[in-house]
PDB file of C-alpha atoms in Angstrom:
ATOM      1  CA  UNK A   1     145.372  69.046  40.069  1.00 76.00           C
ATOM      2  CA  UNK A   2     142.376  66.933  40.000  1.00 85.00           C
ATOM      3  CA  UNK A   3     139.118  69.192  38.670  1.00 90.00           C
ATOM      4  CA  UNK A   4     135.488  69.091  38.998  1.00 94.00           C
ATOM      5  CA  UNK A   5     132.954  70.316  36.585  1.00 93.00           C
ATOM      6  CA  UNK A   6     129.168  69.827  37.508  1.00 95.00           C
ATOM      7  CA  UNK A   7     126.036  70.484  35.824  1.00 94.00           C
ATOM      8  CA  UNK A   8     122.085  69.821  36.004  1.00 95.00           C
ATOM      9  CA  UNK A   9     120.961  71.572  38.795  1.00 96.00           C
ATOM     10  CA  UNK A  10     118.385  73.985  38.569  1.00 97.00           C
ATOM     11  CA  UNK A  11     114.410  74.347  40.145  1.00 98.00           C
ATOM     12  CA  UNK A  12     111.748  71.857  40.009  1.00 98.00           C
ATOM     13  CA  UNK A  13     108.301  71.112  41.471  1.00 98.00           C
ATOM     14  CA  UNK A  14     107.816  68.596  44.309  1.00 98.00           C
ATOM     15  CA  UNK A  15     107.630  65.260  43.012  1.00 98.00           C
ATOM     16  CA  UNK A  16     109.852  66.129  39.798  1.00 98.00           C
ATOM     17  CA  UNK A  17     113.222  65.039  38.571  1.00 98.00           C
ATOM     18  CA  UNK A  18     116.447  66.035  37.984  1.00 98.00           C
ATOM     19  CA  UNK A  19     120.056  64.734  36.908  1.00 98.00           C
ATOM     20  CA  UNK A  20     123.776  65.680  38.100  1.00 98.00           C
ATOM     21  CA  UNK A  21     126.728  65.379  36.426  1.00 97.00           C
ATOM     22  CA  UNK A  22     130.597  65.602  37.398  1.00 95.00           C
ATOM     23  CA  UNK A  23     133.269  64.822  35.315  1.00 93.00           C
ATOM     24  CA  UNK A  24     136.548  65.015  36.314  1.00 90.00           C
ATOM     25  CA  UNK A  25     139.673  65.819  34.377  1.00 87.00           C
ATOM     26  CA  UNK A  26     141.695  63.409  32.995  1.00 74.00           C
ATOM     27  CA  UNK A  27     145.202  63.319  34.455  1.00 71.00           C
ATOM     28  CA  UNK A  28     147.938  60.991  36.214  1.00 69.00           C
ATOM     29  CA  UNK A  29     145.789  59.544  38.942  1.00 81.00           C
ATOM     30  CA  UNK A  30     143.386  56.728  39.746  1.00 86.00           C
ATOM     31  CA  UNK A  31     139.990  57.551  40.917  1.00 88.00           C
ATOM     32  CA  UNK A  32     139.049  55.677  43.873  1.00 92.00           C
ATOM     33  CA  UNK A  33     135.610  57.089  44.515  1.00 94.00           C
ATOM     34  CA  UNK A  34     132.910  59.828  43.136  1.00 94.00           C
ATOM     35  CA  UNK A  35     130.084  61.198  44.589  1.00 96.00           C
ATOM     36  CA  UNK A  36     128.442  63.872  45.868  1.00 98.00           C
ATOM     37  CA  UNK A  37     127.459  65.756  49.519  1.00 98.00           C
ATOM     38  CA  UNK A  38     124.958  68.450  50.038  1.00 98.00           C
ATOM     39  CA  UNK A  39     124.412  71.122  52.190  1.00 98.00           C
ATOM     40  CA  UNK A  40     121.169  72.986  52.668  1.00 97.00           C
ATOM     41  CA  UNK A  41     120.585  76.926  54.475  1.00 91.00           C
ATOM     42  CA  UNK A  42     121.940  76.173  58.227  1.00 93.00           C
ATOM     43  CA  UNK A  43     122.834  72.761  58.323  1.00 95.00           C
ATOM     44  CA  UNK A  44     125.958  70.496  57.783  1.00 96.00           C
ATOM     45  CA  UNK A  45     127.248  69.509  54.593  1.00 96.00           C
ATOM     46  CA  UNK A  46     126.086  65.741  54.500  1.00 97.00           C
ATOM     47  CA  UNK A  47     126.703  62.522  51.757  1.00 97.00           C
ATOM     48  CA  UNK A  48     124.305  62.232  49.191  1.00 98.00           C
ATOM     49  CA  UNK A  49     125.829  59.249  47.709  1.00 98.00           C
ATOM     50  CA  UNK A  50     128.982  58.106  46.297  1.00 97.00           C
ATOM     51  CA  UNK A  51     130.218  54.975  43.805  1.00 96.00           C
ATOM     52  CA  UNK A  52     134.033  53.353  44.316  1.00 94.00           C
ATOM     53  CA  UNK A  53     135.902  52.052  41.928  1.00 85.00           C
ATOM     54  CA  UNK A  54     134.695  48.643  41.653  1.00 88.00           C
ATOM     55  CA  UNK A  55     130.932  50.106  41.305  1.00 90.00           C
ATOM     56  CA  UNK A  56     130.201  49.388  44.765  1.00 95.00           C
ATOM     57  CA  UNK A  57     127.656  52.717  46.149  1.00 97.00           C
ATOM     58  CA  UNK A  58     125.915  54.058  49.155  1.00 96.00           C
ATOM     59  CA  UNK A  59     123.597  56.228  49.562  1.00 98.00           C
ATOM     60  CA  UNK A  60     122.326  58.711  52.238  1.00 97.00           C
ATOM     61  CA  UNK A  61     119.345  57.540  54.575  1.00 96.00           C
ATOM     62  CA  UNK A  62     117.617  60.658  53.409  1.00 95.00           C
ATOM     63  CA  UNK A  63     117.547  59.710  49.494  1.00 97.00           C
ATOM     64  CA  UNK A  64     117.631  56.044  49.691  1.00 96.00           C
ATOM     65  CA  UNK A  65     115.341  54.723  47.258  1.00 96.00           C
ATOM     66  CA  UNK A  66     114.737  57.974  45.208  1.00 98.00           C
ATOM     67  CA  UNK A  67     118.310  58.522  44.058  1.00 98.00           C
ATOM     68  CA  UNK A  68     120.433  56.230  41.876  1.00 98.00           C
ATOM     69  CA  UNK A  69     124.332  57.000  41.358  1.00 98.00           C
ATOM     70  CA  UNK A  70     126.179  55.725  37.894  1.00 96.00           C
ATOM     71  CA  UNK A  71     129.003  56.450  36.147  1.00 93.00           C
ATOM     72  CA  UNK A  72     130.258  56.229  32.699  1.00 88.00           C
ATOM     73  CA  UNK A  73     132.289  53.548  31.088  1.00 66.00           C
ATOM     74  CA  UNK A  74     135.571  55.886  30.993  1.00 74.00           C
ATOM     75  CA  UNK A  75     134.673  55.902  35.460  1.00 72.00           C
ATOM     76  CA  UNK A  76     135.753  59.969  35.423  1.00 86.00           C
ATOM     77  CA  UNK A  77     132.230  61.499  34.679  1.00 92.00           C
ATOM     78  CA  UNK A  78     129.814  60.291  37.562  1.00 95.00           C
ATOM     79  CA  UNK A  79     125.866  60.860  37.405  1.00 97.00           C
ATOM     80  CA  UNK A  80     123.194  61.615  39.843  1.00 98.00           C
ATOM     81  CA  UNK A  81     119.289  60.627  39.064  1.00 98.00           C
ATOM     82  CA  UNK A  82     117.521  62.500  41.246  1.00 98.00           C
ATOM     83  CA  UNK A  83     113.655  61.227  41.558  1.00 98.00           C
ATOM     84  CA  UNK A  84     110.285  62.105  43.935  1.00 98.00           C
ATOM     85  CA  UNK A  85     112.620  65.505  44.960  1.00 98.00           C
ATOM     86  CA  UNK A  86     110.893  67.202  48.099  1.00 97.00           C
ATOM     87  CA  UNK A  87     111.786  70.213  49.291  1.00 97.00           C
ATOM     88  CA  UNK A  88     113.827  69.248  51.921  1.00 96.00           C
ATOM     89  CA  UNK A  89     116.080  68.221  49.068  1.00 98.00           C
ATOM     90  CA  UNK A  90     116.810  72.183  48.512  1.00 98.00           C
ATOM     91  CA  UNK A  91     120.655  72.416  48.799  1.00 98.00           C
ATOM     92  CA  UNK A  92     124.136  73.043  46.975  1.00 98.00           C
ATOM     93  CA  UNK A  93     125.181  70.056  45.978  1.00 98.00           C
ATOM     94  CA  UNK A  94     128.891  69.238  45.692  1.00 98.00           C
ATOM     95  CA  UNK A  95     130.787  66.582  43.534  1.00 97.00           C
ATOM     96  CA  UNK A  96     133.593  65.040  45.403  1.00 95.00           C
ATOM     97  CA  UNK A  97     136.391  62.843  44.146  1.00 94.00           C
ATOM     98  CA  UNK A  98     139.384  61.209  45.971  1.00 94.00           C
ATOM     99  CA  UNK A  99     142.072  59.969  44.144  1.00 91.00           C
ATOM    100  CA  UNK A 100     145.257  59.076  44.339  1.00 91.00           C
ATOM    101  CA  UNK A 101     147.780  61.003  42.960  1.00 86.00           C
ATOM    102  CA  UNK A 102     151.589  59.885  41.925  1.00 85.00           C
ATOM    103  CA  UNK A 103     151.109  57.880  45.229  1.00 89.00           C
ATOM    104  CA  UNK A 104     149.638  60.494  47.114  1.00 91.00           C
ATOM    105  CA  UNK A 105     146.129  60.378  48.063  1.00 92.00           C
ATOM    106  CA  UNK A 106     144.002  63.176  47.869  1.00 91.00           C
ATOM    107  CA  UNK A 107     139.844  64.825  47.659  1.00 93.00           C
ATOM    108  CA  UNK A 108     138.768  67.108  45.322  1.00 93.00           C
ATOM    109  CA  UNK A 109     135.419  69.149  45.522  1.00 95.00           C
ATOM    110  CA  UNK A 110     133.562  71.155  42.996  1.00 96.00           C
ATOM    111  CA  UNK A 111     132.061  74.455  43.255  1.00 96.00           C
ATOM    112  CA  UNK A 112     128.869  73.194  43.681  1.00 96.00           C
ATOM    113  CA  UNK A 113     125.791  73.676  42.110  1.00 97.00           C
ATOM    114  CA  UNK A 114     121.886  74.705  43.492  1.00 97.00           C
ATOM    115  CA  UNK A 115     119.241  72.428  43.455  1.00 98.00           C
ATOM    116  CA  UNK A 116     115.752  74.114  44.339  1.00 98.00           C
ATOM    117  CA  UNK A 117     112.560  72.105  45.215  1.00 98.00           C
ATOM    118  CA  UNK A 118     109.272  73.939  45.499  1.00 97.00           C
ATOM    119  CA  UNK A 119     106.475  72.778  46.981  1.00 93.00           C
TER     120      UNK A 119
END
């Protein structure tokens, strides 16, 4: 099975920055895209931003402009630069993969991991 380890999250002032990582284990399968959703108290989990295989990315209206998705040159450990955070950024975010597996395609999730924004 395809798994997802994150790290960086944590608390920061308004204004401050922070950066995600996932990296995914290696395995028999070809990673067609990475990225990660959100999903803050009450409301619907929700794209952040992802990157496909041939580097192409999008981005959530929300963070457009402030966040900036890469990946490494292995393309199984994705990154998330998180800039000019606000509070309404507060939320678990989630790394997602989907990949294709012995022909079979497939999405993977993490277990997520808290970002806090204070004001």
């Amino acid at each position: 099975q395809v798994q997802l380890v994150e790290s960086g999250g944590g608390l920061v002032q308004a204004g401050g920055s922070l950066r995600l990582s996932c990296a995914a284990s290696r395995s028999a399968y070809t990673i067609n895209a990475m990225g990660w959703h959100r999903q803050a108290p009450g409301k619907q989990r929700e794209l952040v931003a992802r990157i496909f295989g041939g580097g192409h990315t999008d981005y959530g209206d929300s963070v457009k402009g402030r966040f900036t998705i890469s990946r490494d040159n292995a393309e199984n450990t994705v990154y998330l630069q998180m800039n000019s955070l606000e509070p309404e950024d507060t939320a678990v975010y989630y790394c997602n993969a989907d990949v294709t597996t012995w022909g079979i395609p497939r999405t993977a999730w993490g277990q997520g991991t808290q970002v806090t924004v204070s004001s």
